[in-house]
Amino acid sequence: NGAAAAVASWLAAVAVTILESDALSLLPRLVRYEARHAGEVYEHHRGIWGMLVCPVVFLIVGLFWQDVHSSRKAFVDRYCIHQTDPELKKAGIRGIAGFLRHSERLVVLWTTSYFERLWCSYEMASWIYLGKSNVYFMPVSVAALTTTMTLGLFVHSWLSTLYQSLADTVPQALVILSGWTFCILVATAARGHICELGQLPSQLAQFSVQRTQCFCCSNGHINPVTKEALTCDRKLV
């Protein structure tokens, strides 16, 4: 939904700019600031509606665009396979190959533990066995990096805008601090993302299906909450 959300927010920005223009002036310009030129002081007014509307439009379209436009359906193993009923779980695991055969692409939400999990390895092996190659590789750390960049830039832009009109209320030190905080958070998220990707070649080189883990075997085939016996996923796979 990213492309649709970007286009929608861009169109919202264009619409807000037109509504704030001098020709229409349908939206008031709430931010006032002064500028100096050739010794003269000029008062300017700036609108903030784009900073309010565009992020909201991007978020709404990004979350719900598939309900309006797309008829695609996704098979998510953890939510589509029953996790407590042994018979339904067995049927679900045996049907994974069928779901994969009728799927257009495999989306890998990758973390450093991906190739250590039995189910993930089984699904990837089945996908390759079926002769399919359309794999969309998406590290989960990208979401943290993108979220940090978006929220940090939004907060810093808001503080900078408020400082221009409310210099007596919003101290400059706060604006500078938000900028430095934004840079540090983005650098930290980017470093974590790069470090995780750096582990991928060694994980693939040292991969062994015998060393993969599953929830049942890791807990001694006993549900840690209900204390009931668990069917071994490894045997089913």
PDB file of C-alpha atoms in Angstrom:
ATOM      1  CA  ASN A   1       0.000   0.000   0.000  1.00  0.00           C
ATOM      2  CA  GLY A   2       3.046   2.258   0.136  1.00  0.00           C
ATOM      3  CA  ALA A   3       2.745   3.602  -3.409  1.00  0.00           C
ATOM      4  CA  ALA A   4      -0.963   4.370  -3.012  1.00  0.00           C
ATOM      5  CA  ALA A   5      -0.342   6.073   0.351  1.00  0.00           C
ATOM      6  CA  ALA A   6       2.463   8.211  -1.129  1.00  0.00           C
ATOM      7  CA  VAL A   7       0.295   9.313  -4.069  1.00  0.00           C
ATOM      8  CA  ALA A   8      -2.667  10.060  -1.806  1.00  0.00           C
ATOM      9  CA  SER A   9      -0.589  12.171   0.589  1.00  0.00           C
ATOM     10  CA  TRP A  10       0.972  14.036  -2.361  1.00  0.00           C
ATOM     11  CA  LEU A  11      -2.492  14.807  -3.755  1.00  0.00           C
ATOM     12  CA  ALA A  12      -3.582  15.949  -0.296  1.00  0.00           C
ATOM     13  CA  ALA A  13      -0.581  18.290  -0.150  1.00  0.00           C
ATOM     14  CA  VAL A  14      -1.485  19.772  -3.543  1.00  0.00           C
ATOM     15  CA  ALA A  15      -5.110  20.249  -2.467  1.00  0.00           C
ATOM     16  CA  VAL A  16      -4.110  21.918   0.814  1.00  0.00           C
ATOM     17  CA  THR A  17      -1.657  24.214  -0.994  1.00  0.00           C
ATOM     18  CA  ILE A  18      -4.405  25.346  -3.380  1.00  0.00           C
ATOM     19  CA  LEU A  19      -6.880  25.918  -0.541  1.00  0.00           C
ATOM     20  CA  GLU A  20      -4.277  27.979   1.364  1.00  0.00           C
ATOM     21  CA  SER A  21      -3.284  30.037  -1.669  1.00  0.00           C
ATOM     22  CA  ASP A  22      -3.992  33.757  -1.894  1.00  0.00           C
ATOM     23  CA  ALA A  23      -6.442  33.097  -4.708  1.00  0.00           C
ATOM     24  CA  LEU A  24      -8.793  31.036  -2.524  1.00  0.00           C
ATOM     25  CA  SER A  25      -7.724  31.525   1.105  1.00  0.00           C
ATOM     26  CA  LEU A  26     -10.190  28.872   2.239  1.00  0.00           C
ATOM     27  CA  LEU A  27      -7.786  27.607   4.901  1.00  0.00           C
ATOM     28  CA  PRO A  28      -6.266  30.129   7.311  1.00  0.00           C
ATOM     29  CA  ARG A  29      -2.489  30.417   7.627  1.00  0.00           C
ATOM     30  CA  LEU A  30      -2.038  29.995  11.348  1.00  0.00           C
ATOM     31  CA  VAL A  31       1.723  30.395  11.715  1.00  0.00           C
ATOM     32  CA  ARG A  32       3.122  33.936  11.782  1.00  0.00           C
ATOM     33  CA  TYR A  33       6.812  34.767  11.538  1.00  0.00           C
ATOM     34  CA  GLU A  34       8.953  37.783  10.718  1.00  0.00           C
ATOM     35  CA  ALA A  35      11.674  38.086   8.084  1.00  0.00           C
ATOM     36  CA  ARG A  36      14.220  40.858   7.575  1.00  0.00           C
ATOM     37  CA  HIS A  37      15.311  42.144   4.200  1.00  0.00           C
ATOM     38  CA  ALA A  38      17.399  45.283   3.551  1.00  0.00           C
ATOM     39  CA  GLY A  39      16.800  46.467   7.086  1.00  0.00           C
ATOM     40  CA  GLU A  40      13.027  46.133   6.778  1.00  0.00           C
ATOM     41  CA  VAL A  41      10.938  43.695   8.820  1.00  0.00           C
ATOM     42  CA  TYR A  42       8.236  41.808   6.961  1.00  0.00           C
ATOM     43  CA  GLU A  43       5.513  39.709   8.511  1.00  0.00           C
ATOM     44  CA  HIS A  44       4.642  36.437   6.811  1.00  0.00           C
ATOM     45  CA  HIS A  45       1.967  33.863   7.454  1.00  0.00           C
ATOM     46  CA  ARG A  46       2.454  30.173   6.843  1.00  0.00           C
ATOM     47  CA  GLY A  47      -0.066  27.348   6.750  1.00  0.00           C
ATOM     48  CA  ILE A  48       0.377  24.142   8.719  1.00  0.00           C
ATOM     49  CA  TRP A  49      -2.551  22.194   7.269  1.00  0.00           C
ATOM     50  CA  GLY A  50      -0.286  20.090   5.080  1.00  0.00           C
ATOM     51  CA  MET A  51       1.638  18.900   8.135  1.00  0.00           C
ATOM     52  CA  LEU A  52      -1.657  17.901   9.740  1.00  0.00           C
ATOM     53  CA  VAL A  53      -3.492  16.389   6.793  1.00  0.00           C
ATOM     54  CA  CYS A  54      -0.757  14.596   4.826  1.00  0.00           C
ATOM     55  CA  PRO A  55       0.486  12.244   7.592  1.00  0.00           C
ATOM     56  CA  VAL A  56      -3.106  11.300   8.458  1.00  0.00           C
ATOM     57  CA  VAL A  57      -3.941  10.589   4.799  1.00  0.00           C
ATOM     58  CA  PHE A  58      -0.758   8.540   4.389  1.00  0.00           C
ATOM     59  CA  LEU A  59      -1.557   6.479   7.501  1.00  0.00           C
ATOM     60  CA  ILE A  60      -5.198   5.814   6.600  1.00  0.00           C
ATOM     61  CA  VAL A  61      -4.479   4.853   2.975  1.00  0.00           C
ATOM     62  CA  GLY A  62      -1.461   2.795   4.014  1.00  0.00           C
ATOM     63  CA  LEU A  63      -3.541   0.750   6.450  1.00  0.00           C
ATOM     64  CA  PHE A  64      -6.815   0.349   4.578  1.00  0.00           C
ATOM     65  CA  TRP A  65      -6.118   0.713   0.843  1.00  0.00           C
ATOM     66  CA  GLN A  66      -6.271  -3.055   0.272  1.00  0.00           C
ATOM     67  CA  ASP A  67      -9.862  -3.116   1.599  1.00  0.00           C
ATOM     68  CA  VAL A  68     -10.905  -0.555  -1.013  1.00  0.00           C
ATOM     69  CA  HIS A  69      -8.921  -1.540  -4.073  1.00  0.00           C
ATOM     70  CA  SER A  70      -7.253  -4.936  -3.854  1.00  0.00           C
ATOM     71  CA  SER A  71      -8.909  -8.348  -3.778  1.00  0.00           C
ATOM     72  CA  ARG A  72      -5.678 -10.167  -2.909  1.00  0.00           C
ATOM     73  CA  LYS A  73      -5.643 -12.578  -0.014  1.00  0.00           C
ATOM     74  CA  ALA A  74      -2.675 -13.582   2.102  1.00  0.00           C
ATOM     75  CA  PHE A  75      -1.880 -16.832   3.878  1.00  0.00           C
ATOM     76  CA  VAL A  76      -0.114 -16.129   7.180  1.00  0.00           C
ATOM     77  CA  ASP A  77       0.916 -19.440   8.719  1.00  0.00           C
ATOM     78  CA  ARG A  78       0.769 -18.443  12.377  1.00  0.00           C
ATOM     79  CA  TYR A  79      -2.765 -17.068  12.061  1.00  0.00           C
ATOM     80  CA  CYS A  80      -4.185 -19.407   9.421  1.00  0.00           C
ATOM     81  CA  ILE A  81      -3.027 -22.655  11.062  1.00  0.00           C
ATOM     82  CA  HIS A  82      -4.691 -23.604  14.320  1.00  0.00           C
ATOM     83  CA  GLN A  83      -2.222 -23.389  17.189  1.00  0.00           C
ATOM     84  CA  THR A  84      -4.011 -25.398  19.898  1.00  0.00           C
ATOM     85  CA  ASP A  85      -6.202 -28.085  18.288  1.00  0.00           C
ATOM     86  CA  PRO A  86      -3.860 -30.980  17.297  1.00  0.00           C
ATOM     87  CA  GLU A  87      -6.021 -32.274  14.442  1.00  0.00           C
ATOM     88  CA  LEU A  88      -6.654 -28.870  12.894  1.00  0.00           C
ATOM     89  CA  LYS A  89      -2.982 -28.038  13.275  1.00  0.00           C
ATOM     90  CA  LYS A  90      -1.980 -31.277  11.562  1.00  0.00           C
ATOM     91  CA  ALA A  91      -4.363 -30.553   8.676  1.00  0.00           C
ATOM     92  CA  GLY A  92      -3.031 -27.023   8.376  1.00  0.00           C
ATOM     93  CA  ILE A  93       0.607 -28.125   8.218  1.00  0.00           C
ATOM     94  CA  ARG A  94      -0.193 -30.781   5.637  1.00  0.00           C
ATOM     95  CA  GLY A  95      -1.978 -28.142   3.563  1.00  0.00           C
ATOM     96  CA  ILE A  96       0.905 -25.633   3.505  1.00  0.00           C
ATOM     97  CA  ALA A  97       2.227 -26.984   0.207  1.00  0.00           C
ATOM     98  CA  GLY A  98      -1.200 -26.471  -1.346  1.00  0.00           C
ATOM     99  CA  PHE A  99      -1.375 -22.879  -0.171  1.00  0.00           C
ATOM    100  CA  LEU A 100       2.120 -22.237  -1.507  1.00  0.00           C
ATOM    101  CA  ARG A 101       1.300 -23.829  -4.870  1.00  0.00           C
ATOM    102  CA  HIS A 102      -1.590 -21.413  -5.377  1.00  0.00           C
ATOM    103  CA  SER A 103       0.324 -18.356  -4.125  1.00  0.00           C
ATOM    104  CA  GLU A 104       1.806 -15.760  -6.463  1.00  0.00           C
ATOM    105  CA  ARG A 105       4.721 -14.780  -4.243  1.00  0.00           C
ATOM    106  CA  LEU A 106       6.333 -15.551  -0.902  1.00  0.00           C
ATOM    107  CA  VAL A 107       6.852 -12.594   1.447  1.00  0.00           C
ATOM    108  CA  VAL A 108       9.682 -13.256   3.896  1.00  0.00           C
ATOM    109  CA  LEU A 109       9.424 -11.095   7.038  1.00  0.00           C
ATOM    110  CA  TRP A 110      13.034 -11.742   7.927  1.00  0.00           C
ATOM    111  CA  THR A 111      14.686 -11.503  11.337  1.00  0.00           C
ATOM    112  CA  THR A 112      17.946 -13.025  12.513  1.00  0.00           C
ATOM    113  CA  SER A 113      16.028 -16.070  13.795  1.00  0.00           C
ATOM    114  CA  TYR A 114      14.213 -16.761  10.497  1.00  0.00           C
ATOM    115  CA  PHE A 115      16.413 -19.644   9.316  1.00  0.00           C
ATOM    116  CA  GLU A 116      16.526 -21.057  12.852  1.00  0.00           C
ATOM    117  CA  ARG A 117      12.765 -21.733  12.854  1.00  0.00           C
ATOM    118  CA  LEU A 118      11.453 -25.029  11.511  1.00  0.00           C
ATOM    119  CA  TRP A 119       8.268 -23.699   9.954  1.00  0.00           C
ATOM    120  CA  CYS A 120      10.045 -20.901   8.093  1.00  0.00           C
ATOM    121  CA  SER A 121      12.653 -23.292   6.713  1.00  0.00           C
ATOM    122  CA  TYR A 122       9.958 -25.764   5.676  1.00  0.00           C
ATOM    123  CA  GLU A 123       7.976 -23.102   3.823  1.00  0.00           C
ATOM    124  CA  MET A 124      11.062 -21.792   2.013  1.00  0.00           C
ATOM    125  CA  ALA A 125      12.120 -25.339   1.045  1.00  0.00           C
ATOM    126  CA  SER A 126       8.605 -26.101  -0.227  1.00  0.00           C
ATOM    127  CA  TRP A 127       8.563 -22.883  -2.265  1.00  0.00           C
ATOM    128  CA  ILE A 128      11.876 -23.759  -3.922  1.00  0.00           C
ATOM    129  CA  TYR A 129      10.753 -27.359  -4.483  1.00  0.00           C
ATOM    130  CA  LEU A 130       7.673 -26.095  -6.321  1.00  0.00           C
ATOM    131  CA  GLY A 131      10.003 -24.267  -8.718  1.00  0.00           C
ATOM    132  CA  LYS A 132       8.860 -20.777  -7.735  1.00  0.00           C
ATOM    133  CA  SER A 133      11.202 -17.817  -7.578  1.00  0.00           C
ATOM    134  CA  ASN A 134       9.035 -14.795  -6.713  1.00  0.00           C
ATOM    135  CA  VAL A 135      10.287 -14.129  -3.175  1.00  0.00           C
ATOM    136  CA  TYR A 136       9.878 -10.683  -1.575  1.00  0.00           C
ATOM    137  CA  PHE A 137      12.553 -10.288   1.085  1.00  0.00           C
ATOM    138  CA  MET A 138      11.568  -7.768   3.768  1.00  0.00           C
ATOM    139  CA  PRO A 139      13.738  -7.409   6.894  1.00  0.00           C
ATOM    140  CA  VAL A 140      11.549  -6.486   9.866  1.00  0.00           C
ATOM    141  CA  SER A 141      14.209  -3.986  10.965  1.00  0.00           C
ATOM    142  CA  VAL A 142      13.291  -1.856   7.929  1.00  0.00           C
ATOM    143  CA  ALA A 143       9.954  -1.115   9.631  1.00  0.00           C
ATOM    144  CA  ALA A 144      11.737   0.196  12.736  1.00  0.00           C
ATOM    145  CA  LEU A 145      14.066   2.317  10.607  1.00  0.00           C
ATOM    146  CA  THR A 146      11.242   3.752   8.487  1.00  0.00           C
ATOM    147  CA  THR A 147       9.037   4.467  11.511  1.00  0.00           C
ATOM    148  CA  THR A 148      11.892   6.204  13.334  1.00  0.00           C
ATOM    149  CA  MET A 149      12.699   8.377  10.318  1.00  0.00           C
ATOM    150  CA  THR A 150       9.057   9.324   9.705  1.00  0.00           C
ATOM    151  CA  LEU A 151       8.117  10.163  13.290  1.00  0.00           C
ATOM    152  CA  GLY A 152      11.410  11.916  14.013  1.00  0.00           C
ATOM    153  CA  LEU A 153      11.184  14.093  10.926  1.00  0.00           C
ATOM    154  CA  PHE A 154       7.545  14.906  11.671  1.00  0.00           C
ATOM    155  CA  VAL A 155       8.249  15.995  15.275  1.00  0.00           C
ATOM    156  CA  HIS A 156      11.321  18.023  14.298  1.00  0.00           C
ATOM    157  CA  SER A 157       9.437  19.764  11.470  1.00  0.00           C
ATOM    158  CA  TRP A 158       6.598  20.653  13.825  1.00  0.00           C
ATOM    159  CA  LEU A 159       8.935  22.122  16.421  1.00  0.00           C
ATOM    160  CA  SER A 160      10.810  24.096  13.762  1.00  0.00           C
ATOM    161  CA  THR A 161       7.558  25.524  12.424  1.00  0.00           C
ATOM    162  CA  LEU A 162       6.303  26.461  15.885  1.00  0.00           C
ATOM    163  CA  TYR A 163       9.633  28.081  16.716  1.00  0.00           C
ATOM    164  CA  GLN A 164       9.281  30.436  13.753  1.00  0.00           C
ATOM    165  CA  SER A 165       6.027  31.843  15.121  1.00  0.00           C
ATOM    166  CA  LEU A 166       6.313  31.164  18.847  1.00  0.00           C
ATOM    167  CA  ALA A 167       9.964  31.859  19.566  1.00  0.00           C
ATOM    168  CA  ASP A 168       9.092  33.067  23.063  1.00  0.00           C
ATOM    169  CA  THR A 169       7.246  29.829  23.856  1.00  0.00           C
ATOM    170  CA  VAL A 170       9.345  27.192  22.052  1.00  0.00           C
ATOM    171  CA  PRO A 171      13.031  27.526  23.000  1.00  0.00           C
ATOM    172  CA  GLN A 172      15.588  27.129  20.251  1.00  0.00           C
ATOM    173  CA  ALA A 173      17.451  24.580  22.376  1.00  0.00           C
ATOM    174  CA  LEU A 174      14.427  22.271  22.138  1.00  0.00           C
ATOM    175  CA  VAL A 175      14.457  22.468  18.347  1.00  0.00           C
ATOM    176  CA  ILE A 176      18.195  21.738  18.241  1.00  0.00           C
ATOM    177  CA  LEU A 177      17.786  18.882  20.729  1.00  0.00           C
ATOM    178  CA  SER A 178      15.010  17.319  18.660  1.00  0.00           C
ATOM    179  CA  GLY A 179      17.219  17.458  15.566  1.00  0.00           C
ATOM    180  CA  TRP A 180      20.126  15.751  17.327  1.00  0.00           C
ATOM    181  CA  THR A 181      17.781  13.172  18.872  1.00  0.00           C
ATOM    182  CA  PHE A 182      16.321  12.462  15.448  1.00  0.00           C
ATOM    183  CA  CYS A 183      19.795  11.899  13.959  1.00  0.00           C
ATOM    184  CA  ILE A 184      20.864   9.616  16.828  1.00  0.00           C
ATOM    185  CA  LEU A 185      17.707   7.486  16.651  1.00  0.00           C
ATOM    186  CA  VAL A 186      17.952   7.094  12.878  1.00  0.00           C
ATOM    187  CA  ALA A 187      21.651   6.206  13.096  1.00  0.00           C
ATOM    188  CA  THR A 188      20.910   3.621  15.804  1.00  0.00           C
ATOM    189  CA  ALA A 189      18.081   2.028  13.804  1.00  0.00           C
ATOM    190  CA  ALA A 190      20.180   2.023  10.620  1.00  0.00           C
ATOM    191  CA  ARG A 191      23.144   0.451  12.434  1.00  0.00           C
ATOM    192  CA  GLY A 192      20.915  -2.289  13.852  1.00  0.00           C
ATOM    193  CA  HIS A 193      19.486  -2.970  10.404  1.00  0.00           C
ATOM    194  CA  ILE A 194      22.940  -3.215   8.791  1.00  0.00           C
ATOM    195  CA  CYS A 195      24.270  -5.450  11.587  1.00  0.00           C
ATOM    196  CA  GLU A 196      21.347  -7.846  11.152  1.00  0.00           C
ATOM    197  CA  LEU A 197      21.876  -8.036   7.393  1.00  0.00           C
ATOM    198  CA  GLY A 198      25.554  -8.748   8.032  1.00  0.00           C
ATOM    199  CA  GLN A 199      24.585 -11.982   9.808  1.00  0.00           C
ATOM    200  CA  LEU A 200      22.632 -13.335   6.836  1.00  0.00           C
ATOM    201  CA  PRO A 201      25.561 -14.806   4.790  1.00  0.00           C
ATOM    202  CA  SER A 202      26.920 -16.766   7.772  1.00  0.00           C
ATOM    203  CA  GLN A 203      23.430 -18.011   8.662  1.00  0.00           C
ATOM    204  CA  LEU A 204      22.943 -19.369   5.149  1.00  0.00           C
ATOM    205  CA  ALA A 205      26.440 -20.892   5.071  1.00  0.00           C
ATOM    206  CA  GLN A 206      25.918 -22.661   8.417  1.00  0.00           C
ATOM    207  CA  PHE A 207      22.270 -23.615   7.919  1.00  0.00           C
ATOM    208  CA  SER A 208      21.224 -27.068   9.102  1.00  0.00           C
ATOM    209  CA  VAL A 209      17.657 -28.295   9.230  1.00  0.00           C
ATOM    210  CA  GLN A 210      18.577 -30.502  12.194  1.00  0.00           C
ATOM    211  CA  ARG A 211      19.368 -27.382  14.248  1.00  0.00           C
ATOM    212  CA  THR A 212      16.114 -25.577  13.470  1.00  0.00           C
ATOM    213  CA  GLN A 213      13.829 -24.952  16.415  1.00  0.00           C
ATOM    214  CA  CYS A 214      10.097 -25.154  16.994  1.00  0.00           C
ATOM    215  CA  PHE A 215       7.888 -24.102  19.885  1.00  0.00           C
ATOM    216  CA  CYS A 216       6.929 -27.611  20.983  1.00  0.00           C
ATOM    217  CA  CYS A 217      10.466 -29.017  21.144  1.00  0.00           C
ATOM    218  CA  SER A 218      11.806 -25.879  22.854  1.00  0.00           C
ATOM    219  CA  ASN A 219       9.236 -26.358  25.654  1.00  0.00           C
ATOM    220  CA  GLY A 220       9.586 -30.124  26.070  1.00  0.00           C
ATOM    221  CA  HIS A 221       6.279 -30.729  24.235  1.00  0.00           C
ATOM    222  CA  ILE A 222       4.382 -29.192  27.159  1.00  0.00           C
ATOM    223  CA  ASN A 223       2.321 -26.030  26.784  1.00  0.00           C
ATOM    224  CA  PRO A 224       3.922 -23.563  29.250  1.00  0.00           C
ATOM    225  CA  VAL A 225       0.526 -21.967  29.983  1.00  0.00           C
ATOM    226  CA  THR A 226      -1.979 -24.839  30.073  1.00  0.00           C
ATOM    227  CA  LYS A 227       0.574 -27.591  30.918  1.00  0.00           C
ATOM    228  CA  GLU A 228      -1.051 -29.798  28.273  1.00  0.00           C
ATOM    229  CA  ALA A 229       0.934 -32.066  25.964  1.00  0.00           C
ATOM    230  CA  LEU A 230       1.893 -30.607  22.590  1.00  0.00           C
ATOM    231  CA  THR A 231       2.029 -32.475  19.286  1.00  0.00           C
ATOM    232  CA  CYS A 232       5.526 -32.391  17.840  1.00  0.00           C
ATOM    233  CA  ASP A 233       5.655 -30.069  14.815  1.00  0.00           C
ATOM    234  CA  ARG A 234       8.934 -31.626  13.704  1.00  0.00           C
ATOM    235  CA  LYS A 235       7.279 -35.003  13.213  1.00  0.00           C
ATOM    236  CA  LEU A 236       4.409 -33.427  11.271  1.00  0.00           C
ATOM    237  CA  VAL A 237       6.807 -31.519   9.013  1.00  0.00           C
TER     238      VAL A 237
END
